Short mmCIF file of C-alpha atoms in Angstrom, two decimals:
data_model
loop_
_atom_site.label_atom_id
_atom_site.label_comp_id
_atom_site.label_asym_id
_atom_site.label_seq_id
_atom_site.Cartn_x
_atom_site.Cartn_y
_atom_site.Cartn_z
CA UNK A 1 -52.18 -115.88 103.45
CA UNK A 2 -52.33 -119.65 104.95
CA UNK A 3 -51.34 -121.23 101.97
CA UNK A 4 -48.22 -123.57 101.67
CA UNK A 5 -45.20 -122.34 100.63
CA UNK A 6 -41.97 -123.22 99.42
CA UNK A 7 -39.92 -120.01 100.93
CA UNK A 8 -41.23 -117.10 103.48
CA UNK A 9 -39.33 -114.22 103.22
CA UNK A 10 -39.72 -111.87 105.45
CA UNK A 11 -38.31 -108.21 104.17
CA UNK A 12 -38.33 -106.42 101.43
CA UNK A 13 -34.35 -105.27 101.69
CA UNK A 14 -32.02 -106.24 98.65
CA UNK A 15 -30.59 -109.03 100.14
CA UNK A 16 -33.98 -110.91 100.95
CA UNK A 17 -35.37 -109.37 97.41
CA UNK A 18 -32.65 -110.86 95.48
CA UNK A 19 -33.00 -114.58 97.21
CA UNK A 20 -36.85 -114.02 96.52
CA UNK A 21 -36.25 -113.58 93.25
CA UNK A 22 -33.45 -116.13 92.45
CA UNK A 23 -36.00 -119.21 94.02
CA UNK A 24 -38.91 -118.27 92.29
CA UNK A 25 -36.55 -118.07 89.34
CA UNK A 26 -35.80 -121.77 90.48
CA UNK A 27 -39.30 -122.71 91.16
CA UNK A 28 -39.82 -122.61 94.19
CA UNK A 29 -43.05 -120.86 95.53
CA UNK A 30 -42.09 -118.30 97.98
CA UNK A 31 -44.52 -115.74 99.63
CA UNK A 32 -42.71 -112.01 100.20
CA UNK A 33 -44.11 -110.49 103.41
CA UNK A 34 -43.16 -107.23 105.08
CA UNK A 35 -43.77 -105.09 107.35
CA UNK A 36 -43.09 -101.83 106.16
CA UNK A 37 -45.78 -100.48 103.79
CA UNK A 38 -42.50 -99.60 101.16
CA UNK A 39 -40.39 -101.43 99.31
CA UNK A 40 -36.38 -101.74 100.10
CA UNK A 41 -36.04 -101.55 103.71
CA UNK A 42 -32.53 -100.14 104.66
CA UNK A 43 -32.03 -100.06 101.02
CA UNK A 44 -35.39 -97.71 99.96
CA UNK A 45 -34.74 -94.72 98.87
CA UNK A 46 -37.07 -91.63 100.18
CA UNK A 47 -38.69 -88.76 99.00
CA UNK A 48 -37.90 -85.59 100.78
CA UNK A 49 -40.92 -85.93 103.18
CA UNK A 50 -39.94 -89.69 103.88
CA UNK A 51 -36.34 -88.27 104.62
CA UNK A 52 -37.63 -85.18 106.82
CA UNK A 53 -40.15 -87.88 108.39
CA UNK A 54 -37.50 -90.38 110.01
CA UNK A 55 -35.22 -88.49 110.93
CA UNK A 56 -36.69 -85.40 112.30
CA UNK A 57 -39.85 -85.86 112.92
CA UNK A 58 -42.41 -82.91 113.02
CA UNK A 59 -39.63 -80.70 111.30
CA UNK A 60 -41.35 -79.15 107.89
CA UNK A 61 -39.20 -79.72 105.66
CA UNK A 62 -37.55 -76.45 103.47
CA UNK A 63 -39.82 -75.25 100.37
CA UNK A 64 -36.28 -74.15 98.91
CA UNK A 65 -35.20 -77.94 98.08
CA UNK A 66 -37.51 -77.92 95.36
CA UNK A 67 -40.33 -80.83 94.95
CA UNK A 68 -40.81 -83.87 97.22
CA UNK A 69 -41.17 -86.08 93.29
CA UNK A 70 -37.28 -84.33 92.40
CA UNK A 71 -35.46 -86.47 95.60
CA UNK A 72 -34.40 -90.12 96.38
CA UNK A 73 -32.21 -90.21 99.09
CA UNK A 74 -30.95 -93.65 99.82
CA UNK A 75 -30.88 -94.52 103.43
CA UNK A 76 -28.02 -96.92 102.23
CA UNK A 77 -24.98 -95.23 99.55
CA UNK A 78 -23.49 -98.21 97.40
CA UNK A 79 -21.85 -98.61 94.02
CA UNK A 80 -22.27 -101.62 92.03
CA UNK A 81 -18.65 -102.99 90.44
CA UNK A 82 -19.35 -102.63 87.02
CA UNK A 83 -17.75 -106.20 86.38
CA UNK A 84 -18.83 -107.46 90.45
CA UNK A 85 -20.77 -109.74 91.19
CA UNK A 86 -24.55 -108.09 92.21
CA UNK A 87 -23.99 -107.04 87.95
CA UNK A 88 -23.55 -110.63 86.84
CA UNK A 89 -26.88 -111.10 89.10
CA UNK A 90 -28.92 -108.71 87.49
CA UNK A 91 -27.89 -109.83 83.61
CA UNK A 92 -28.41 -112.99 84.65
CA UNK A 93 -32.07 -112.78 86.15
CA UNK A 94 -32.38 -109.74 83.79
CA UNK A 95 -33.47 -107.64 86.36
CA UNK A 96 -31.58 -104.71 83.74
CA UNK A 97 -34.28 -104.42 81.63
CA UNK A 98 -36.75 -102.24 84.56
CA UNK A 99 -33.35 -100.35 85.66
CA UNK A 100 -31.42 -97.78 83.97
CA UNK A 101 -27.27 -97.51 85.23
CA UNK A 102 -25.13 -94.88 84.62
CA UNK A 103 -21.45 -94.76 85.19
CA UNK A 104 -20.00 -92.76 88.71
CA UNK A 105 -17.58 -90.80 87.53
CA UNK A 106 -14.67 -90.96 89.93
CA UNK A 107 -13.27 -93.29 92.21
CA UNK A 108 -10.37 -91.69 95.07
CA UNK A 109 -8.45 -92.41 97.98
CA UNK A 110 -7.64 -89.58 100.80
CA UNK A 111 -3.85 -89.86 101.34
CA UNK A 112 -1.38 -87.37 103.75
CA UNK A 113 -4.15 -84.91 103.78
CA UNK A 114 -5.48 -85.20 100.68
CA UNK A 115 -7.43 -86.89 97.92
CA UNK A 116 -6.05 -88.17 94.49
CA UNK A 117 -7.48 -91.09 92.33
CA UNK A 118 -7.72 -94.48 92.32
CA UNK A 119 -5.31 -95.61 90.01
CA UNK A 120 -6.96 -98.03 87.74
CA UNK A 121 -4.26 -100.05 86.33
CA UNK A 122 -0.07 -99.82 85.16
CA UNK A 123 -0.63 -96.41 83.00
CA UNK A 124 -2.36 -95.06 85.78
CA UNK A 125 -0.32 -95.71 88.80
CA UNK A 126 2.78 -94.11 86.35
CA UNK A 127 0.55 -91.25 86.40
CA UNK A 128 -0.87 -91.03 89.75
CA UNK A 129 0.01 -88.30 92.36
CA UNK A 130 -0.42 -90.44 94.95
CA UNK A 131 3.71 -91.59 95.32
CA UNK A 132 7.01 -90.62 93.79
CA UNK A 133 8.94 -91.60 90.69
CA UNK A 134 10.46 -95.34 92.25
CA UNK A 135 7.44 -96.10 94.22
CA UNK A 136 4.83 -95.69 90.55
CA UNK A 137 7.59 -97.97 88.92
CA UNK A 138 7.66 -100.25 91.67
CA UNK A 139 3.65 -99.79 91.96
CA UNK A 140 3.64 -101.04 87.76
CA UNK A 141 5.39 -103.45 88.33
CA UNK A 142 3.17 -105.08 91.50
CA UNK A 143 -0.09 -104.47 88.88
CA UNK A 144 1.69 -106.30 85.84
CA UNK A 145 2.11 -108.75 87.76
CA UNK A 146 -1.62 -108.95 89.14
CA UNK A 147 -3.05 -109.00 85.19
CA UNK A 148 -0.51 -111.13 84.13
CA UNK A 149 0.00 -113.95 86.33
CA UNK A 150 -1.33 -116.54 84.38
CA UNK A 151 -1.72 -120.16 87.09
CA UNK A 152 -0.18 -122.45 84.27
CA UNK A 153 2.96 -120.35 83.50
CA UNK A 154 5.39 -120.38 86.36
CA UNK A 155 7.68 -117.61 84.79
CA UNK A 156 4.69 -115.45 85.36
CA UNK A 157 4.62 -116.09 89.42
CA UNK A 158 7.72 -114.29 90.03
CA UNK A 159 7.96 -117.16 93.09
CA UNK A 160 4.81 -115.95 94.67
CA UNK A 161 2.69 -118.62 95.63
CA UNK A 162 -1.23 -117.15 96.02
CA UNK A 163 -2.48 -119.91 98.47
CA UNK A 164 0.82 -119.74 100.75
CA UNK A 165 2.13 -116.31 100.82
CA UNK A 166 0.51 -113.53 102.19
CA UNK A 167 -0.22 -109.92 101.38
CA UNK A 168 2.54 -108.84 103.42
CA UNK A 169 4.68 -111.31 101.42
CA UNK A 170 3.59 -110.03 98.59
CA UNK A 171 4.04 -106.06 99.17
CA UNK A 172 7.30 -106.78 100.84
CA UNK A 173 8.66 -108.17 97.30
CA UNK A 174 7.75 -105.39 95.49
CA UNK A 175 9.39 -102.82 97.66
CA UNK A 176 5.82 -101.32 98.12
CA UNK A 177 5.77 -98.66 100.49
CA UNK A 178 2.78 -98.85 103.77
CA UNK A 179 0.76 -95.43 101.67
CA UNK A 180 0.82 -97.22 98.65
CA UNK A 181 -0.72 -100.98 100.13
CA UNK A 182 -3.28 -98.81 101.08
CA UNK A 183 -4.47 -97.60 98.77
CA UNK A 184 -4.64 -101.39 96.74
CA UNK A 185 -6.06 -102.73 99.83
CA UNK A 186 -8.33 -100.66 100.64
CA UNK A 187 -9.51 -98.63 97.33
CA UNK A 188 -9.08 -100.83 94.89
CA UNK A 189 -9.00 -104.24 96.76
CA UNK A 190 -11.96 -102.53 99.13
CA UNK A 191 -10.97 -104.80 102.70
CA UNK A 192 -13.11 -102.96 105.37
CA UNK A 193 -9.64 -103.23 107.32
CA UNK A 194 -5.90 -104.59 107.88
CA UNK A 195 -6.88 -108.54 108.59
CA UNK A 196 -6.19 -109.62 104.83
CA UNK A 197 -2.42 -108.44 105.19
CA UNK A 198 -2.05 -112.09 106.99
CA UNK A 199 -3.84 -113.92 104.51
CA UNK A 200 -3.27 -115.53 101.24
CA UNK A 201 -2.29 -113.37 98.50
CA UNK A 202 -4.33 -115.37 96.05
CA UNK A 203 -8.54 -113.04 97.29
CA UNK A 204 -6.91 -109.82 96.94
CA UNK A 205 -5.69 -110.84 93.30
CA UNK A 206 -8.42 -111.71 92.53
CA UNK A 207 -10.35 -108.68 94.30
CA UNK A 208 -7.86 -105.93 92.21
CA UNK A 209 -8.43 -108.13 89.11
CA UNK A 210 -12.13 -106.96 89.66
CA UNK A 211 -11.42 -103.54 90.22
CA UNK A 212 -9.23 -103.29 87.14
CA UNK A 213 -11.53 -105.49 84.92
CA UNK A 214 -14.57 -102.95 86.57
CA UNK A 215 -12.45 -99.76 85.49
CA UNK A 216 -11.95 -101.31 82.01
CA UNK A 217 -15.15 -101.85 81.47
CA UNK A 218 -16.31 -97.64 80.52
CA UNK A 219 -13.22 -96.06 81.90
CA UNK A 220 -13.64 -93.60 84.50
CA UNK A 221 -14.34 -95.53 87.76
CA UNK A 222 -15.58 -99.27 88.00
CA UNK A 223 -18.94 -97.89 89.03
CA UNK A 224 -22.36 -98.10 88.31
CA UNK A 225 -25.66 -96.27 90.16
CA UNK A 226 -28.94 -97.09 89.15
CA UNK A 227 -30.80 -94.10 88.08
CA UNK A 228 -33.42 -93.03 90.75
CA UNK A 229 -31.78 -94.59 93.56
CA UNK A 230 -30.43 -97.58 95.08
CA UNK A 231 -34.47 -98.57 96.69
CA UNK A 232 -35.00 -99.63 92.10
CA UNK A 233 -33.06 -102.74 93.33
CA UNK A 234 -34.95 -104.20 95.78
CA UNK A 235 -38.48 -103.04 93.26
CA UNK A 236 -36.86 -104.48 90.18
CA UNK A 237 -36.20 -107.90 92.22
CA UNK A 238 -39.09 -107.91 93.63
CA UNK A 239 -40.65 -107.84 90.23
CA UNK A 240 -39.03 -110.35 89.39
CA UNK A 241 -39.99 -113.15 91.92
CA UNK A 242 -44.29 -111.76 90.86
CA UNK A 243 -43.09 -112.52 87.12
CA UNK A 244 -42.09 -116.00 88.72
CA UNK A 245 -45.36 -116.62 90.96
CA UNK A 246 -43.95 -115.12 93.73
CA UNK A 247 -46.70 -113.35 96.32
CA UNK A 248 -46.11 -110.22 98.12
CA UNK A 249 -47.93 -108.62 100.56
CA UNK A 250 -46.14 -104.89 102.05
CA UNK A 251 -47.58 -103.77 105.12
CA UNK A 252 -48.59 -106.99 106.72
CA UNK A 253 -47.81 -107.45 110.13
CA UNK A 254 -45.92 -110.90 111.43
CA UNK A 255 -46.33 -111.90 115.30
CA UNK A 256 -44.22 -114.70 114.89
CA UNK A 257 -41.86 -117.66 112.91
CA UNK A 258 -43.56 -121.14 114.18
CA UNK A 259 -41.84 -124.06 114.54
CA UNK A 260 -42.06 -127.68 115.26
CA UNK A 261 -41.14 -130.02 118.05
CA UNK A 262 -37.46 -130.12 116.74
CA UNK A 263 -37.26 -126.25 116.98
CA UNK A 264 -37.53 -126.42 112.94
CA UNK A 265 -39.57 -123.41 111.42
CA UNK A 266 -42.38 -124.95 109.98
CA UNK A 267 -44.68 -121.31 108.58
CA UNK A 268 -44.53 -117.37 110.01
CA UNK A 269 -48.25 -115.99 111.42
CA UNK A 270 -49.65 -112.83 110.99
CA UNK A 271 -52.52 -112.50 113.40
CA UNK A 272 -55.00 -115.04 112.99
CA UNK A 273 -52.93 -116.36 109.83
CA UNK A 274 -50.33 -118.88 109.56
CA UNK A 275 -48.57 -119.30 105.88
CA UNK A 276 -46.68 -122.73 105.82
CA UNK A 277 -43.48 -123.48 104.20
CA UNK A 278 -40.43 -125.44 104.32
CA UNK A 279 -37.81 -123.00 104.70
CA UNK A 280 -37.92 -118.99 106.35
CA UNK A 281 -35.63 -116.58 105.29
CA UNK A 282 -35.76 -112.12 106.58
CA UNK A 283 -33.74 -109.52 107.78
CA UNK A 284 -32.29 -109.56 111.33
CA UNK A 285 -35.02 -107.48 112.32
CA UNK A 286 -37.44 -110.64 112.02
CA UNK A 287 -35.40 -112.70 114.03
CA UNK A 288 -34.28 -110.70 117.56
CA UNK A 289 -33.47 -113.96 119.53
CA UNK A 290 -31.12 -115.51 116.91
CA UNK A 291 -29.17 -112.56 115.48
CA UNK A 292 -26.44 -111.14 117.37
CA UNK A 293 -24.69 -107.48 117.40
CA UNK A 294 -21.15 -107.31 115.47
CA UNK A 295 -21.13 -103.73 115.78
CA UNK A 296 -22.87 -100.15 114.95
CA UNK A 297 -22.62 -98.33 112.29
CA UNK A 298 -22.94 -94.57 112.26
CA UNK A 299 -24.22 -92.72 108.72
CA UNK A 300 -24.17 -88.65 107.58
CA UNK A 301 -26.80 -88.05 104.37
CA UNK A 302 -25.99 -84.53 103.56
CA UNK A 303 -27.22 -82.11 100.62
CA UNK A 304 -24.48 -80.05 99.11
CA UNK A 305 -25.49 -77.48 96.69
CA UNK A 306 -21.47 -78.35 94.77
CA UNK A 307 -19.20 -80.99 93.53
CA UNK A 308 -17.11 -82.41 96.51
CA UNK A 309 -14.03 -80.23 96.43
CA UNK A 310 -10.50 -80.91 94.71
CA UNK A 311 -12.46 -84.02 92.93
CA UNK A 312 -12.98 -82.23 89.31
CA UNK A 313 -16.46 -80.69 89.34
CA UNK A 314 -17.34 -84.51 88.58
CA UNK A 315 -21.54 -85.34 89.32
CA UNK A 316 -20.36 -88.08 90.80
CA UNK A 317 -17.51 -89.70 93.13
CA UNK A 318 -16.59 -92.50 95.84
CA UNK A 319 -13.72 -91.48 98.20
CA UNK A 320 -12.02 -93.75 100.67
CA UNK A 321 -10.58 -92.70 103.87
CA UNK A 322 -8.00 -95.92 104.45
CA UNK A 323 -8.49 -96.50 108.51
CA UNK A 324 -4.44 -96.06 108.32
CA UNK A 325 -4.78 -92.76 107.12
CA UNK A 326 -6.76 -91.47 109.98
CA UNK A 327 -5.57 -92.99 112.51
CA UNK A 328 -8.50 -95.34 113.20
CA UNK A 329 -9.25 -99.77 113.17
CA UNK A 330 -12.40 -99.23 109.98
CA UNK A 331 -12.17 -96.78 106.57
CA UNK A 332 -14.51 -93.94 106.27
CA UNK A 333 -16.40 -94.24 102.83
CA UNK A 334 -18.10 -91.06 101.05
CA UNK A 335 -20.68 -92.23 98.32
CA UNK A 336 -21.30 -88.63 96.28
CA UNK A 337 -24.06 -88.41 92.94
CA UNK A 338 -25.96 -86.02 91.89
CA UNK A 339 -29.39 -84.96 90.06
CA UNK A 340 -27.75 -86.46 86.80
CA UNK A 341 -28.76 -89.89 88.33
CA UNK A 342 -32.43 -88.56 89.03
CA UNK A 343 -31.42 -88.09 93.03
CA UNK A 344 -31.90 -84.69 93.13
CA UNK A 345 -32.64 -81.33 91.37
CA UNK A 346 -30.28 -79.59 89.30
CA UNK A 347 -27.67 -78.04 91.91
CA UNK A 348 -27.79 -80.36 94.56
CA UNK A 349 -25.32 -83.04 94.99
CA UNK A 350 -26.22 -85.61 97.83
CA UNK A 351 -22.81 -87.17 99.49
CA UNK A 352 -23.23 -90.11 102.64
CA UNK A 353 -20.17 -90.61 105.06
CA UNK A 354 -20.42 -94.28 106.06
CA UNK A 355 -18.11 -96.05 108.87
CA UNK A 356 -17.74 -98.63 112.10
CA UNK A 357 -18.12 -96.63 115.13
CA UNK A 358 -15.18 -97.38 117.27
CA UNK A 359 -15.49 -94.74 120.36
CA UNK A 360 -18.44 -93.65 122.60
CA UNK A 361 -19.00 -90.06 120.43
CA UNK A 362 -20.24 -91.59 116.52
CA UNK A 363 -20.40 -88.35 114.98
CA UNK A 364 -16.86 -87.76 115.73
CA UNK A 365 -15.38 -90.15 113.53
CA UNK A 366 -17.14 -89.10 110.26
CA UNK A 367 -15.44 -85.58 111.01
CA UNK A 368 -12.74 -86.31 108.56
CA UNK A 369 -14.69 -87.12 105.94
CA UNK A 370 -17.65 -83.91 106.16
CA UNK A 371 -13.94 -81.89 105.77
CA UNK A 372 -13.57 -82.85 102.15
CA UNK A 373 -17.13 -82.09 101.49
CA UNK A 374 -17.07 -78.11 101.96
CA UNK A 375 -20.20 -76.41 102.99
CA UNK A 376 -23.34 -78.21 103.58
CA UNK A 377 -26.62 -77.70 103.09
CA UNK A 378 -28.88 -79.90 105.04
CA UNK A 379 -27.30 -83.01 107.18
CA UNK A 380 -29.25 -86.16 108.90
CA UNK A 381 -27.21 -88.85 110.39
CA UNK A 382 -27.85 -92.08 112.53
CA UNK A 383 -26.20 -94.94 114.21
CA UNK A 384 -27.13 -98.28 113.56
CA UNK A 385 -26.63 -101.46 115.33
CA UNK A 386 -24.98 -104.29 112.28
CA UNK A 387 -26.01 -108.07 113.32
CA UNK A 388 -25.16 -111.15 112.08
CA UNK A 389 -27.48 -115.05 112.72
CA UNK A 390 -26.12 -117.07 114.89
CA UNK A 391 -26.38 -120.30 113.10
CA UNK A 392 -26.26 -120.96 109.68
CA UNK A 393 -29.44 -121.89 109.38
CA UNK A 394 -29.22 -125.21 108.56
CA UNK A 395 -30.60 -126.82 111.63
CA UNK A 396 -33.96 -124.87 112.31
CA UNK A 397 -34.81 -123.97 108.24
CA UNK A 398 -34.23 -119.70 109.49
CA UNK A 399 -31.88 -118.35 107.09
CA UNK A 400 -31.22 -114.52 107.99
CA UNK A 401 -29.35 -112.31 106.15
CA UNK A 402 -26.69 -110.50 107.12
CA UNK A 403 -27.19 -106.33 108.27
CA UNK A 404 -25.71 -104.17 105.33
CA UNK A 405 -22.34 -102.94 105.80
CA UNK A 406 -20.21 -99.84 105.38
CA UNK A 407 -18.66 -99.93 102.28
CA UNK A 408 -19.78 -97.88 98.99
CA UNK A 409 -19.65 -101.50 97.25
CA UNK A 410 -22.49 -104.40 96.96
CA UNK A 411 -19.85 -107.35 96.95
CA UNK A 412 -20.19 -108.09 100.45
CA UNK A 413 -23.58 -108.32 100.03
CA UNK A 414 -23.31 -110.25 96.37
CA UNK A 415 -21.44 -113.18 98.63
CA UNK A 416 -24.05 -113.22 101.89
CA UNK A 417 -26.97 -114.09 98.90
CA UNK A 418 -24.30 -116.69 97.80
CA UNK A 419 -23.89 -118.17 100.35
CA UNK A 420 -27.71 -118.35 101.88
CA UNK A 421 -28.58 -119.49 98.37
CA UNK A 422 -26.39 -122.69 98.64
CA UNK A 423 -27.30 -123.23 102.40
CA UNK A 424 -31.36 -123.45 100.69
CA UNK A 425 -30.54 -125.25 98.23
CA UNK A 426 -27.59 -127.34 98.34
CA UNK A 427 -25.97 -125.69 94.90
CA UNK A 428 -23.97 -122.88 94.16
CA UNK A 429 -25.91 -120.15 92.94
CA UNK A 430 -24.43 -120.57 88.43
CA UNK A 431 -24.94 -117.64 86.45
CA UNK A 432 -25.61 -118.03 82.62
CA UNK A 433 -27.95 -116.01 81.00
CA UNK A 434 -31.54 -117.75 81.32
CA UNK A 435 -34.80 -117.17 78.62
CA UNK A 436 -36.71 -114.34 79.87
CA UNK A 437 -40.64 -115.47 81.30
CA UNK A 438 -42.60 -112.22 80.32
CA UNK A 439 -42.98 -111.13 77.23
CA UNK A 440 -41.92 -107.72 76.46
#
C-alpha cells in the first residue's frame, strides 16, 4: 500500500468502479480500496443469507425459499437503456465480454388507477389505451416531430426553437393533455420531477429520442439487465481496471484522507500505512465532512411467487408511477425481474419499489407501488440518506460521487461519471472502440 499512485478510489460502488476502469485505461496508476470485503457497495447483489443478515439480523432465512446460491438480490434496482450512456461505456471498455445481458420484457406507466404499456413510437401511440382517439393523434404528431426534427431543415421545426422554447410551450403547441405529458416526461424522458417543464425543450427531445432508439433495438422495452444481478457490473469494471494495472484491496479500513498544508488531498491512511496519490475519488461515506444531504430514499425489496398483475404475465417489467398520478412531488419506480435473469429460483420474482421520501412515514409512500404487486411472500425495506458533494473537487482533489438515486435506470449515474471524469482529467470522456488489453 505504501506506494505512490495517480489516483486512489475509495469504495467499489458502480460509479467508483467505472471511473477506476476508465482511468486505468487512460494509463493512470490506480489503487482501489473498499472497507467492505465484497464488491459493489450499494450496487451489490446479495444472496438470501446476506439479505436476511442486512435487513433482519438474527432471523433465519426460510428454507422454503430454496438455495442461497440461487438468489442474487440487488440492493439498488436499475436497468440499462439499450442505447444509453452506460451501455456505450460497457461497449467502449469491452466489459461486455464478462457480462451477459437479457432484455426487460415491458415498460409500463401508471395512469388513472391502472397500468398500461408506454408507447415507444408513433404507431404504438395510436394503439395505446392511455389516450382517447383524438389525444392519440396529437401524441402521434408530437412523436413524429421528435423523430423528424432536423437542425438544418427549418420545415421540420414546426416553429419551435429547442433552445428557447420550454417543454411547456411545446406541449401546448401540440395540445397534449396533462396525463399524456405525465407519461412523456416521466416514462419516456425519465425525469424525476416536473422541473423540466419550464426548461428549454432540447434535453427532453434528446431523452425521448434515447428512449425510442433503445426501444427500437429490441422491440419489447428499451431496457436490458445483467444476468446474475447488478453486482456483476462493478466486478466487471474492477476486472477491467486490474487488466490495465489497477490494484485492488477489499476489507481494508480507511482511517483518514491525508492533506497537505493547502488542504489538497495527497493520499489515504489505513492504520500505520499511507498510500500517496495526486487525486482521490470515493463515495460519500468516505467524505462525511465534504457532503450534504439532499433527501432520503425509501426502497422495498419484495419477493413474489407470481408476475406483477396486469403485465401480461411478463417475466420482467419496469413500472413508473408519475408523481401527479398519486399527488406526490416525486415518481415511484418499480423494477421487476425473475428466474430468467438468474436472480431467483424458478417460480419467483423480485420486485423493488423506490421513491424519494416526502413525509414522516416513508413506508406509506411506497403503498401505491405495493398495491400493484399483489400478494408478497417476503419484503425488506430501508430508508437511506442521499448525499452529494459540496465542492466539485478541483480545489482539494477529492472527487466525490453522488448517492445512487431512486430512478430505475442508469442515465443519471452515467452523467455523474462523465462529470467527474471531466473534472479530474480536464477532457470530455470520448467513447470509441478500442483495442483490448487482454488476449482471450
